[in-house]
Structures are given as C-alpha cells and as structure tokens.
Amino acid sequence: MVWELFNLLKTAEEEISSVQNEKDLENWRIKYLGRKSPLSLFFKELKNFSPSEKKELGEKANEIRKKLVDLYEKKKNEFQAENNLNFSLAKKDKKANFFDITQPGKRIPLSHLHPLTLVFNELTNLFGNLGFQIVEGLDIETEYYNFDALRIPEDHPAREMWDTFWLAPKDKKQKSKLLLRTHTSPMQIRFMEKHQPPFRIIVPGRCFRYEATDFSHEIQFHQIEGLVVDENVSLANFKSIVNNILMTFFRKNIEIRFRNSYFPFVSPGIEVDIKFKEAKSSVYKNKWLEIMGAGMVHPELFQNVGYEKNQWQGFAFGLGVERLTMLKYNIPDIRLFFSSDIRFLKQF
Ligand code: PHE
C-alpha cells in the first residue's frame, strides 16, 4: 500500500510540472490532497492496522503528504510571483502610456509673508522714498534710555502709560536697570547722541508692555518710530508727511485728524487718528481710530545730547504697526498676529 503511495507521489510530481495555470493547480490539489484523494482515504484506513503498523505507515504517509504540500506551495508561490510581476508591469505600462490632460494641476502650497512683514516692507519703502534712513535698536533697553532720557523720571505719573517688563539685575554694580523696551523712542536719544542733524530716520521694532491682553492689546507689538531733525522743521512738515504716507498706504478714502495729547519728550504732543469713510467692517466704519503719538521734539532732549542751543528743530512720531495692519486688512483681533495659525496666515 505504501508503495502505491510512493507511485502516487511520482505521478503527482510529474503532473504538477506540467501545470500551467492556477485552475489546473487547484484541480491537482483536489486530486492529491483533497478529502477524497487516495492519501486521505489511506489515512482513514489506518485505523484498521495494528498499533505498530499504524505508527510506521502513518509516518510514511505523513512524509508523502508533506512532500505533496511542498510541491503545491512551491507551484503556488511561482504563480503568485508571476502575478505580482504581471500586475506591476501592467500598472507601469498603463501609467507610462496614459496622460489625462483634463486632470487639474496639483496646487503647490506656497508660503506667505506674515501680514506684519508685509506692512513693515511697505512702510519702510514709503518712508525710504521720502529720504528716511532705517535704523534699528535693541529689544532690551536701559531704564535711562527708555524713560529718564525721555523726560520720564521714576516718580513721574507718565511712567504709568508704559507698564514695564523689568529684567532682574545681573549684579549690584549694574548702573541702569534693564527692561524690555516699552516703545521705540529710546532710539531717538541713542541716534542723536551719535549723529549731528540734519537727518530723518525711522526705527522699526518690537516693543513690550506688561498688560492684560484683549482683542486690541498684546504684551508684544511693533512700532515704527520716526525722527526728523533739521533747521526749519515744523508740524506742517509732519502733517504733510503723515498725509502722504497714510493716503498711499491705505489707498482709500480716509480722513486724518490731529489731536492734542501729552508725551513728556515732545512739546506740543499730538495724536493722529484716522477714519474710514467706507470700511468693510462696521467695527471701523465712521469711527476715529488712534494710530500714532507724535509731537515736536522737546528742546531738553537736544540739550541733553549736546546739540547747539536753539539751532535745531524736529518732530518725532511712533506708529502702531499692528493697528495699521488690522485696519488695512480688516483683522479683528491683535492676538491673531502671534497665534501662528496657518488658516490666518494663509490669507495674506
Ligand atoms: N513712544 C510713544 C508711545 O509709545 C509714541 C510717541 C513717539 C509719541 C514719538 C511722541 C513722539 O506711546
């Protein structure tokens, strides 16, 4: 009987070598490994043998079964590999020969300049066209330049206009306390100490104030400081420059108003408001909105930096960059600028 099985293995081997497709392979499997195959029948018969014969014959039959299964698996794998290859070749072929010209192109995501950067670029260009030189200060200032040199002594109530982030002193010898600058005005002094008039400069930069945040207040924001010093400079010059810049910047119908104000380092001090006659958002429509502080440079500042008495006049201003950007692009909340929210940034 076992010999029959060995013969069976031989024919099975011969047959499988001529199997050409998966259907034939399946038929082969049913014939040699299926429930009605001679092998299965043989296993069923085994129970009729004595235990020792059962063991010997069983082992032999199992061996043959294993060989048949191996034959089957091997062939199956061959077909599988062939299929995979055919499939990828077909895919490649299809890809290579097919080009759908009606497909819309893929949009490549482009990065954007931050709205504040856009406004900085535009304003520095506009001022540049009017002959202004750009200088930059540092975010960390001393108490002297941020306050005292600007006529804001320690006990002066005006200091309360600028809630300050103070920096812990490095050691006891440190002369002037350090702080995060609350405005860009300290650069007025630093520049004048090193340069003789006439000049016109702008100082774009970041400022900090220790304030509760809301839609129009942030602890960090930006200003563009301006300083013009010459022999015959008046508020009329300032007004014409501001008109020129703002009209070009907003490119729409705005009204500009100059209003009395107070800053210790200018005299007289003024504030500039603008009003949109037609504004997209009702928040801004027909309302006066403050956009900068300004004024004629206080003579004491000139004296302190050693300028010749009564020879020079100048005006200074500090523009709120976030404010201008919000107005220009209809941005409802100042906190959006520092949120890094891509949905916000994508719009610019
Ligand atoms: N530095 C002032 C502020 O931060 C603005 C200002 C600048 C006022 C220059 C007058 C002249 O509020």
mmCIF file of C-alpha atoms and ligand atoms in Angstrom:
data_model
loop_
_atom_site.group_PDB
_atom_site.id
_atom_site.type_symbol
_atom_site.label_atom_id
_atom_site.label_comp_id
_atom_site.label_asym_id
_atom_site.label_seq_id
_atom_site.Cartn_x
_atom_site.Cartn_y
_atom_site.Cartn_z
ATOM 1 C CA MET A 1 0.000 0.000 0.000
ATOM 2 C CA VAL A 2 2.764 2.332 0.895
ATOM 3 C CA TRP A 3 4.300 1.557 -2.449
ATOM 4 C CA GLU A 4 1.139 2.731 -4.094
ATOM 5 C CA LEU A 5 1.544 5.974 -2.281
ATOM 6 C CA PHE A 6 5.126 6.327 -3.468
ATOM 7 C CA ASN A 7 3.947 5.812 -7.025
ATOM 8 C CA LEU A 8 1.311 8.365 -6.379
ATOM 9 C CA LEU A 9 3.943 10.874 -5.320
ATOM 10 C CA LYS A 10 5.835 10.232 -8.517
ATOM 11 C CA THR A 11 2.810 10.806 -10.778
ATOM 12 C CA ALA A 12 1.835 13.819 -8.739
ATOM 13 C CA GLU A 13 5.311 15.253 -9.257
ATOM 14 C CA GLU A 14 5.138 14.632 -12.990
ATOM 15 C CA GLU A 15 1.717 16.147 -13.263
ATOM 16 C CA ILE A 16 2.465 19.282 -11.341
ATOM 17 C CA SER A 17 5.464 20.038 -13.528
ATOM 18 C CA SER A 18 3.090 20.427 -16.478
ATOM 19 C CA VAL A 19 0.535 22.526 -14.571
ATOM 20 C CA GLN A 20 0.194 25.815 -16.444
ATOM 21 C CA ASN A 21 -2.347 27.810 -14.539
ATOM 22 C CA GLU A 22 -3.965 28.264 -11.173
ATOM 23 C CA LYS A 23 -7.097 26.390 -12.148
ATOM 24 C CA ASP A 24 -5.095 23.276 -13.026
ATOM 25 C CA LEU A 25 -3.171 23.663 -9.821
ATOM 26 C CA GLU A 26 -6.388 23.675 -7.845
ATOM 27 C CA ASN A 27 -7.524 20.512 -9.609
ATOM 28 C CA TRP A 28 -4.191 18.968 -8.805
ATOM 29 C CA ARG A 29 -4.634 19.891 -5.136
ATOM 30 C CA ILE A 30 -8.087 18.322 -5.004
ATOM 31 C CA LYS A 31 -6.830 15.210 -6.714
ATOM 32 C CA TYR A 32 -3.819 14.638 -4.445
ATOM 33 C CA LEU A 33 -4.599 16.439 -1.226
ATOM 34 C CA GLY A 34 -8.368 16.766 -1.230
ATOM 35 C CA ARG A 35 -10.726 14.899 1.063
ATOM 36 C CA LYS A 36 -11.290 12.179 -1.489
ATOM 37 C CA SER A 37 -7.687 11.822 -2.522
ATOM 38 C CA PRO A 38 -6.003 8.393 -2.170
ATOM 39 C CA LEU A 39 -3.922 9.843 0.614
ATOM 40 C CA SER A 40 -6.913 10.924 2.672
ATOM 41 C CA LEU A 41 -8.527 7.566 2.104
ATOM 42 C CA PHE A 42 -5.321 5.900 3.219
ATOM 43 C CA PHE A 43 -5.342 7.860 6.467
ATOM 44 C CA LYS A 44 -8.929 6.736 7.048
ATOM 45 C CA GLU A 45 -7.908 3.114 6.537
ATOM 46 C CA LEU A 46 -5.072 3.360 9.026
ATOM 47 C CA LYS A 47 -7.324 2.583 11.953
ATOM 48 C CA ASN A 48 -7.619 -0.991 10.698
ATOM 49 C CA PHE A 49 -3.927 -1.657 11.242
ATOM 50 C CA SER A 50 -2.184 -2.799 14.386
ATOM 51 C CA PRO A 51 -0.677 -0.055 16.544
ATOM 52 C CA SER A 52 2.914 -0.695 15.448
ATOM 53 C CA GLU A 53 1.964 -0.817 11.757
ATOM 54 C CA LYS A 54 -0.207 2.218 12.235
ATOM 55 C CA LYS A 55 2.787 4.121 13.537
ATOM 56 C CA GLU A 56 5.114 3.131 10.728
ATOM 57 C CA LEU A 57 2.616 3.572 7.911
ATOM 58 C CA GLY A 58 1.328 6.793 9.400
ATOM 59 C CA GLU A 59 4.812 8.284 9.473
ATOM 60 C CA LYS A 60 5.469 7.312 5.880
ATOM 61 C CA ALA A 61 2.121 8.684 4.728
ATOM 62 C CA ASN A 62 2.776 11.921 6.566
ATOM 63 C CA GLU A 63 6.124 12.243 4.856
ATOM 64 C CA ILE A 64 4.470 11.845 1.492
ATOM 65 C CA ARG A 65 1.780 14.270 2.437
ATOM 66 C CA LYS A 66 4.379 16.821 3.403
ATOM 67 C CA LYS A 67 6.129 16.391 0.059
ATOM 68 C CA LEU A 68 2.843 16.879 -1.783
ATOM 69 C CA VAL A 69 2.082 20.009 0.222
ATOM 70 C CA ASP A 70 5.565 21.344 -0.546
ATOM 71 C CA LEU A 71 5.068 20.704 -4.246
ATOM 72 C CA TYR A 72 1.785 22.513 -4.108
ATOM 73 C CA GLU A 73 3.121 25.516 -2.146
ATOM 74 C CA LYS A 74 6.089 25.871 -4.422
ATOM 75 C CA LYS A 75 3.960 25.970 -7.527
ATOM 76 C CA LYS A 76 1.507 28.319 -5.900
ATOM 77 C CA ASN A 77 4.284 30.738 -4.977
ATOM 78 C CA GLU A 78 5.566 30.631 -8.525
ATOM 79 C CA PHE A 79 2.167 31.679 -9.805
ATOM 80 C CA GLN A 80 1.897 34.368 -7.136
ATOM 81 C CA ALA A 81 5.245 35.901 -8.040
ATOM 82 C CA GLU A 82 4.332 35.811 -11.698
ATOM 83 C CA ASN A 83 1.018 37.512 -10.947
ATOM 84 C CA ASN A 84 2.666 40.258 -8.951
ATOM 85 C CA LEU A 85 5.133 40.903 -11.677
ATOM 86 C CA ASN A 86 2.450 40.988 -14.350
ATOM 87 C CA PHE A 87 0.372 43.305 -12.234
ATOM 88 C CA SER A 88 3.103 45.834 -11.674
ATOM 89 C CA LEU A 89 4.191 45.641 -15.292
ATOM 90 C CA ALA A 90 0.644 46.312 -16.363
ATOM 91 C CA LYS A 91 0.397 49.185 -13.956
ATOM 92 C CA LYS A 92 3.643 50.649 -15.164
ATOM 93 C CA ASP A 93 2.566 50.247 -18.700
ATOM 94 C CA LYS A 94 -0.719 51.923 -18.031
ATOM 95 C CA LYS A 95 0.948 54.780 -16.205
ATOM 96 C CA ALA A 96 3.525 55.243 -18.879
ATOM 97 C CA ASN A 97 1.052 55.370 -21.705
ATOM 98 C CA PHE A 98 -1.733 57.292 -20.036
ATOM 99 C CA PHE A 99 -1.743 61.017 -19.542
ATOM 100 C CA ASP A 100 -5.024 62.636 -18.665
ATOM 101 C CA ILE A 101 -4.792 66.181 -19.918
ATOM 102 C CA THR A 102 -8.131 67.060 -18.346
ATOM 103 C CA GLN A 103 -6.773 66.494 -14.817
ATOM 104 C CA PRO A 104 -6.463 69.769 -12.906
ATOM 105 C CA GLY A 105 -2.889 70.557 -11.922
ATOM 106 C CA LYS A 106 -1.654 69.998 -8.395
ATOM 107 C CA ARG A 107 -1.551 73.169 -6.366
ATOM 108 C CA ILE A 108 1.798 73.600 -4.680
ATOM 109 C CA PRO A 109 1.327 75.196 -1.265
ATOM 110 C CA LEU A 110 3.262 78.462 -1.193
ATOM 111 C CA SER A 111 4.498 80.069 1.957
ATOM 112 C CA HIS A 112 3.395 83.565 2.815
ATOM 113 C CA LEU A 113 4.896 86.643 4.334
ATOM 114 C CA HIS A 114 3.427 87.493 7.707
ATOM 115 C CA PRO A 115 0.998 90.427 7.432
ATOM 116 C CA LEU A 116 3.193 92.456 9.765
ATOM 117 C CA THR A 117 6.165 91.814 7.499
ATOM 118 C CA LEU A 118 4.118 92.986 4.521
ATOM 119 C CA VAL A 119 3.247 96.202 6.303
ATOM 120 C CA PHE A 120 6.799 96.732 7.538
ATOM 121 C CA ASN A 121 8.063 96.283 3.997
ATOM 122 C CA GLU A 122 5.531 98.678 2.563
ATOM 123 C CA LEU A 123 6.002 101.389 5.185
ATOM 124 C CA THR A 124 9.774 101.265 5.189
ATOM 125 C CA ASN A 125 9.618 101.611 1.403
ATOM 126 C CA LEU A 126 7.299 104.587 1.595
ATOM 127 C CA PHE A 127 9.469 106.322 4.181
ATOM 128 C CA GLY A 128 12.555 105.344 2.228
ATOM 129 C CA ASN A 129 11.138 107.148 -0.809
ATOM 130 C CA LEU A 130 10.858 110.282 1.320
ATOM 131 C CA GLY A 131 14.533 110.099 2.227
ATOM 132 C CA PHE A 132 14.264 108.411 5.615
ATOM 133 C CA GLN A 133 17.132 106.231 6.788
ATOM 134 C CA ILE A 134 16.280 102.998 8.610
ATOM 135 C CA VAL A 135 17.973 102.313 11.931
ATOM 136 C CA GLU A 136 17.245 99.611 14.451
ATOM 137 C CA GLY A 137 17.509 99.447 18.204
ATOM 138 C CA LEU A 138 17.533 96.568 20.642
ATOM 139 C CA ASP A 139 14.608 94.865 22.354
ATOM 140 C CA ILE A 140 16.372 95.193 25.699
ATOM 141 C CA GLU A 141 16.888 98.749 26.854
ATOM 142 C CA THR A 142 18.116 100.504 29.945
ATOM 143 C CA GLU A 143 15.844 102.450 32.234
ATOM 144 C CA TYR A 144 17.804 105.554 31.254
ATOM 145 C CA TYR A 145 17.089 105.422 27.505
ATOM 146 C CA ASN A 146 13.573 104.047 27.777
ATOM 147 C CA PHE A 147 12.492 106.603 30.415
ATOM 148 C CA ASP A 148 14.841 109.114 32.050
ATOM 149 C CA ALA A 149 16.460 110.470 28.901
ATOM 150 C CA LEU A 150 12.960 110.950 27.506
ATOM 151 C CA ARG A 151 11.992 113.104 30.478
ATOM 152 C CA ILE A 152 10.059 110.359 32.216
ATOM 153 C CA PRO A 153 11.708 110.219 35.674
ATOM 154 C CA GLU A 154 10.961 107.473 38.138
ATOM 155 C CA ASP A 155 8.352 109.351 40.140
ATOM 156 C CA HIS A 156 6.611 110.804 37.094
ATOM 157 C CA PRO A 157 2.990 109.737 36.675
ATOM 158 C CA ALA A 158 3.594 109.426 32.930
ATOM 159 C CA ARG A 159 5.548 106.243 33.614
ATOM 160 C CA GLU A 160 2.224 104.578 34.195
ATOM 161 C CA MET A 161 1.495 104.940 30.497
ATOM 162 C CA TRP A 162 4.094 102.249 29.914
ATOM 163 C CA ASP A 163 3.597 99.112 32.025
ATOM 164 C CA THR A 164 7.017 97.614 32.006
ATOM 165 C CA PHE A 165 8.669 94.186 31.986
ATOM 166 C CA TRP A 166 11.741 94.694 34.154
ATOM 167 C CA LEU A 167 14.693 92.352 33.877
ATOM 168 C CA ALA A 168 16.351 91.012 37.025
ATOM 169 C CA PRO A 169 19.679 92.845 37.619
ATOM 170 C CA LYS A 170 22.829 90.854 36.812
ATOM 171 C CA ASP A 171 24.700 92.218 39.829
ATOM 172 C CA LYS A 172 24.576 95.130 42.260
ATOM 173 C CA LYS A 173 27.119 97.139 40.261
ATOM 174 C CA GLN A 174 24.782 97.414 37.240
ATOM 175 C CA LYS A 175 24.293 101.154 36.652
ATOM 176 C CA SER A 176 20.947 101.325 34.910
ATOM 177 C CA LYS A 177 18.132 98.833 35.349
ATOM 178 C CA LEU A 178 17.312 96.730 32.263
ATOM 179 C CA LEU A 179 13.867 96.312 30.772
ATOM 180 C CA LEU A 180 12.088 95.211 27.598
ATOM 181 C CA ARG A 181 11.606 98.465 25.710
ATOM 182 C CA THR A 182 8.064 99.751 26.002
ATOM 183 C CA HIS A 183 8.390 101.875 22.867
ATOM 184 C CA THR A 184 10.886 102.610 20.100
ATOM 185 C CA SER A 185 11.503 106.168 21.337
ATOM 186 C CA PRO A 186 14.775 105.312 23.181
ATOM 187 C CA MET A 187 16.389 105.162 19.740
ATOM 188 C CA GLN A 188 15.735 108.893 19.358
ATOM 189 C CA ILE A 189 18.281 109.525 22.101
ATOM 190 C CA ARG A 190 20.726 106.812 21.047
ATOM 191 C CA PHE A 191 20.746 108.107 17.464
ATOM 192 C CA MET A 192 21.070 111.779 18.411
ATOM 193 C CA GLU A 193 23.961 111.015 20.776
ATOM 194 C CA LYS A 194 25.950 109.735 17.797
ATOM 195 C CA HIS A 195 24.720 111.872 14.883
ATOM 196 C CA GLN A 196 24.570 115.544 14.075
ATOM 197 C CA PRO A 197 21.481 116.942 12.285
ATOM 198 C CA PRO A 198 20.103 117.254 9.713
ATOM 199 C CA PHE A 199 18.700 113.732 9.424
ATOM 200 C CA ARG A 200 15.496 111.827 9.080
ATOM 201 C CA ILE A 201 15.236 108.298 10.407
ATOM 202 C CA ILE A 202 12.697 105.600 11.077
ATOM 203 C CA VAL A 203 13.125 102.870 13.665
ATOM 204 C CA PRO A 204 11.011 99.775 13.083
ATOM 205 C CA GLY A 205 10.977 97.463 16.077
ATOM 206 C CA ARG A 206 9.289 95.252 18.594
ATOM 207 C CA CYS A 207 8.003 96.607 21.899
ATOM 208 C CA PHE A 208 6.659 95.049 25.058
ATOM 209 C CA ARG A 209 4.148 96.056 27.672
ATOM 210 C CA TYR A 210 3.058 94.266 30.779
ATOM 211 C CA GLU A 211 -0.642 94.396 30.065
ATOM 212 C CA ALA A 212 -3.723 92.224 30.152
ATOM 213 C CA THR A 213 -4.331 91.030 26.588
ATOM 214 C CA ASP A 214 -7.561 91.507 24.696
ATOM 215 C CA PHE A 215 -8.556 91.991 21.060
ATOM 216 C CA SER A 216 -6.610 95.246 20.824
ATOM 217 C CA HIS A 217 -3.818 94.708 23.386
ATOM 218 C CA GLU A 218 -0.883 92.359 23.294
ATOM 219 C CA ILE A 219 2.167 92.134 25.538
ATOM 220 C CA GLN A 220 4.315 92.376 22.397
ATOM 221 C CA PHE A 221 3.657 94.613 19.424
ATOM 222 C CA HIS A 222 5.549 96.720 16.908
ATOM 223 C CA GLN A 223 6.153 100.379 16.323
ATOM 224 C CA ILE A 224 7.807 102.461 13.702
ATOM 225 C CA GLU A 225 9.456 105.428 15.326
ATOM 226 C CA GLY A 226 10.207 108.447 13.205
ATOM 227 C CA LEU A 227 12.547 111.325 13.922
ATOM 228 C CA VAL A 228 13.280 114.300 11.716
ATOM 229 C CA VAL A 229 15.696 116.988 12.870
ATOM 230 C CA ASP A 230 16.664 119.974 10.757
ATOM 231 C CA GLU A 231 16.899 123.726 10.924
ATOM 232 C CA ASN A 232 13.437 124.614 9.787
ATOM 233 C CA VAL A 233 11.109 121.820 10.695
ATOM 234 C CA SER A 234 7.538 122.330 11.809
ATOM 235 C CA LEU A 235 4.366 120.389 12.491
ATOM 236 C CA ALA A 236 3.242 121.388 8.997
ATOM 237 C CA ASN A 237 6.021 119.182 7.585
ATOM 238 C CA PHE A 238 4.941 116.382 9.860
ATOM 239 C CA LYS A 239 1.335 116.702 8.720
ATOM 240 C CA SER A 240 2.232 116.590 5.075
ATOM 241 C CA ILE A 241 4.437 113.511 5.537
ATOM 242 C CA VAL A 242 1.745 111.704 7.528
ATOM 243 C CA ASN A 243 -0.895 112.576 4.942
ATOM 244 C CA ASN A 244 1.307 111.366 2.147
ATOM 245 C CA ILE A 245 2.209 108.077 3.842
ATOM 246 C CA LEU A 246 -1.279 107.201 5.069
ATOM 247 C CA MET A 247 -3.037 108.008 1.822
ATOM 248 C CA THR A 248 -0.613 105.825 -0.094
ATOM 249 C CA PHE A 249 -0.713 103.062 2.481
ATOM 250 C CA PHE A 250 -4.491 102.731 2.728
ATOM 251 C CA ARG A 251 -5.253 103.593 -0.873
ATOM 252 C CA LYS A 252 -8.760 104.502 0.090
ATOM 253 C CA ASN A 253 -10.829 107.315 1.308
ATOM 254 C CA ILE A 254 -9.668 108.228 4.810
ATOM 255 C CA GLU A 255 -9.905 111.281 6.996
ATOM 256 C CA ILE A 256 -6.984 112.240 9.198
ATOM 257 C CA ARG A 257 -7.269 114.158 12.434
ATOM 258 C CA PHE A 258 -4.513 115.671 14.593
ATOM 259 C CA ARG A 259 -5.448 115.935 18.244
ATOM 260 C CA ASN A 260 -3.746 117.412 21.326
ATOM 261 C CA SER A 261 -2.021 114.958 23.577
ATOM 262 C CA TYR A 262 0.829 114.655 26.029
ATOM 263 C CA PHE A 263 4.147 112.831 25.944
ATOM 264 C CA PRO A 264 6.966 114.143 28.150
ATOM 265 C CA PHE A 265 9.539 114.041 25.320
ATOM 266 C CA VAL A 266 7.621 116.216 22.854
ATOM 267 C CA SER A 267 6.090 119.642 23.028
ATOM 268 C CA PRO A 268 3.461 120.081 21.824
ATOM 269 C CA GLY A 269 2.329 116.468 21.852
ATOM 270 C CA ILE A 270 -0.277 115.224 19.437
ATOM 271 C CA GLU A 271 -2.060 112.066 18.477
ATOM 272 C CA VAL A 272 -3.137 111.131 14.984
ATOM 273 C CA ASP A 273 -6.493 109.487 14.320
ATOM 274 C CA ILE A 274 -7.917 108.208 11.076
ATOM 275 C CA LYS A 275 -11.438 107.460 9.955
ATOM 276 C CA PHE A 276 -12.569 105.252 7.073
ATOM 277 C CA LYS A 277 -15.467 106.689 5.181
ATOM 278 C CA GLU A 278 -16.187 103.362 3.607
ATOM 279 C CA ALA A 279 -14.981 100.479 5.719
ATOM 280 C CA LYS A 280 -15.710 96.827 5.030
ATOM 281 C CA SER A 281 -16.169 96.074 8.678
ATOM 282 C CA SER A 282 -18.675 98.028 10.748
ATOM 283 C CA VAL A 283 -16.212 97.913 13.665
ATOM 284 C CA TYR A 284 -14.097 100.527 11.897
ATOM 285 C CA LYS A 285 -16.688 102.371 9.883
ATOM 286 C CA ASN A 286 -17.038 106.065 10.680
ATOM 287 C CA LYS A 287 -15.046 105.829 13.900
ATOM 288 C CA TRP A 288 -11.933 107.777 14.773
ATOM 289 C CA LEU A 289 -9.107 105.321 15.396
ATOM 290 C CA GLU A 290 -5.837 106.298 17.027
ATOM 291 C CA ILE A 291 -2.786 105.214 15.091
ATOM 292 C CA MET A 292 0.165 107.195 16.402
ATOM 293 C CA GLY A 293 1.598 109.507 19.002
ATOM 294 C CA ALA A 294 3.775 112.367 17.844
ATOM 295 C CA GLY A 295 4.986 115.893 18.514
ATOM 296 C CA MET A 296 7.809 118.388 18.274
ATOM 297 C CA VAL A 297 10.964 117.132 19.964
ATOM 298 C CA HIS A 298 11.331 118.712 23.423
ATOM 299 C CA PRO A 299 14.298 121.153 23.478
ATOM 300 C CA GLU A 300 15.625 119.495 26.612
ATOM 301 C CA LEU A 301 16.358 116.337 24.606
ATOM 302 C CA PHE A 302 18.531 118.341 22.216
ATOM 303 C CA GLN A 303 20.372 119.919 25.127
ATOM 304 C CA ASN A 304 20.983 116.544 26.775
ATOM 305 C CA VAL A 305 22.609 115.103 23.660
ATOM 306 C CA GLY A 306 24.771 118.220 23.300
ATOM 307 C CA TYR A 307 23.215 119.905 20.281
ATOM 308 C CA GLU A 308 23.753 123.639 19.787
ATOM 309 C CA LYS A 309 21.036 125.577 21.609
ATOM 310 C CA ASN A 310 18.151 126.944 19.520
ATOM 311 C CA GLN A 311 19.675 125.763 16.287
ATOM 312 C CA TRP A 312 17.624 122.634 15.644
ATOM 313 C CA GLN A 313 14.009 121.670 15.480
ATOM 314 C CA GLY A 314 12.480 118.303 14.981
ATOM 315 C CA PHE A 315 9.429 116.160 15.118
ATOM 316 C CA ALA A 316 9.029 112.589 16.253
ATOM 317 C CA PHE A 317 6.288 110.030 15.909
ATOM 318 C CA GLY A 318 5.529 106.464 16.934
ATOM 319 C CA LEU A 319 3.281 104.425 14.633
ATOM 320 C CA GLY A 320 1.406 101.378 15.909
ATOM 321 C CA VAL A 321 2.138 98.747 13.263
ATOM 322 C CA GLU A 322 -0.418 96.166 14.423
ATOM 323 C CA ARG A 323 -3.112 98.839 14.443
ATOM 324 C CA LEU A 324 -2.335 99.868 10.878
ATOM 325 C CA THR A 325 -2.212 96.245 9.736
ATOM 326 C CA MET A 326 -5.547 95.471 11.384
ATOM 327 C CA LEU A 327 -7.138 98.439 9.676
ATOM 328 C CA LYS A 328 -5.638 97.700 6.311
ATOM 329 C CA TYR A 329 -6.572 94.013 6.223
ATOM 330 C CA ASN A 330 -9.687 94.078 8.406
ATOM 331 C CA ILE A 331 -8.190 91.931 11.142
ATOM 332 C CA PRO A 332 -10.488 91.794 14.160
ATOM 333 C CA ASP A 333 -8.090 90.640 16.881
ATOM 334 C CA ILE A 334 -4.454 91.607 17.548
ATOM 335 C CA ARG A 335 -3.772 88.198 19.143
ATOM 336 C CA LEU A 336 -4.044 86.561 15.705
ATOM 337 C CA PHE A 337 -0.662 88.017 14.728
ATOM 338 C CA PHE A 338 1.211 85.849 17.203
ATOM 339 C CA SER A 339 -1.018 82.786 17.060
ATOM 340 C CA SER A 340 0.907 81.102 14.204
ATOM 341 C CA ASP A 341 -2.463 79.896 12.973
ATOM 342 C CA ILE A 342 -1.901 78.800 9.403
ATOM 343 C CA ARG A 343 -5.541 79.491 8.476
ATOM 344 C CA PHE A 344 -4.974 83.121 9.384
ATOM 345 C CA LEU A 345 -1.551 83.424 7.767
ATOM 346 C CA LYS A 346 -2.663 81.746 4.540
ATOM 347 C CA GLN A 347 -4.856 84.699 3.700
ATOM 348 C CA PHE A 348 -2.027 87.099 3.018
HETATM 349 N N1 PHE B 1 6.579 106.466 22.186
HETATM 350 C C1 PHE B 1 5.209 106.856 22.262
HETATM 351 C C2 PHE B 1 4.363 105.658 22.651
HETATM 352 O O1 PHE B 1 4.822 104.567 22.642
HETATM 353 C C3 PHE B 1 4.715 107.407 20.945
HETATM 354 C C4 PHE B 1 5.417 108.684 20.534
HETATM 355 C C5 PHE B 1 6.539 108.636 19.776
HETATM 356 C C6 PHE B 1 4.926 109.913 20.932
HETATM 357 C C7 PHE B 1 7.182 109.798 19.384
HETATM 358 C C8 PHE B 1 5.548 111.078 20.554
HETATM 359 C C9 PHE B 1 6.667 111.000 19.772
HETATM 360 O O2 PHE B 1 3.227 105.809 23.001
#
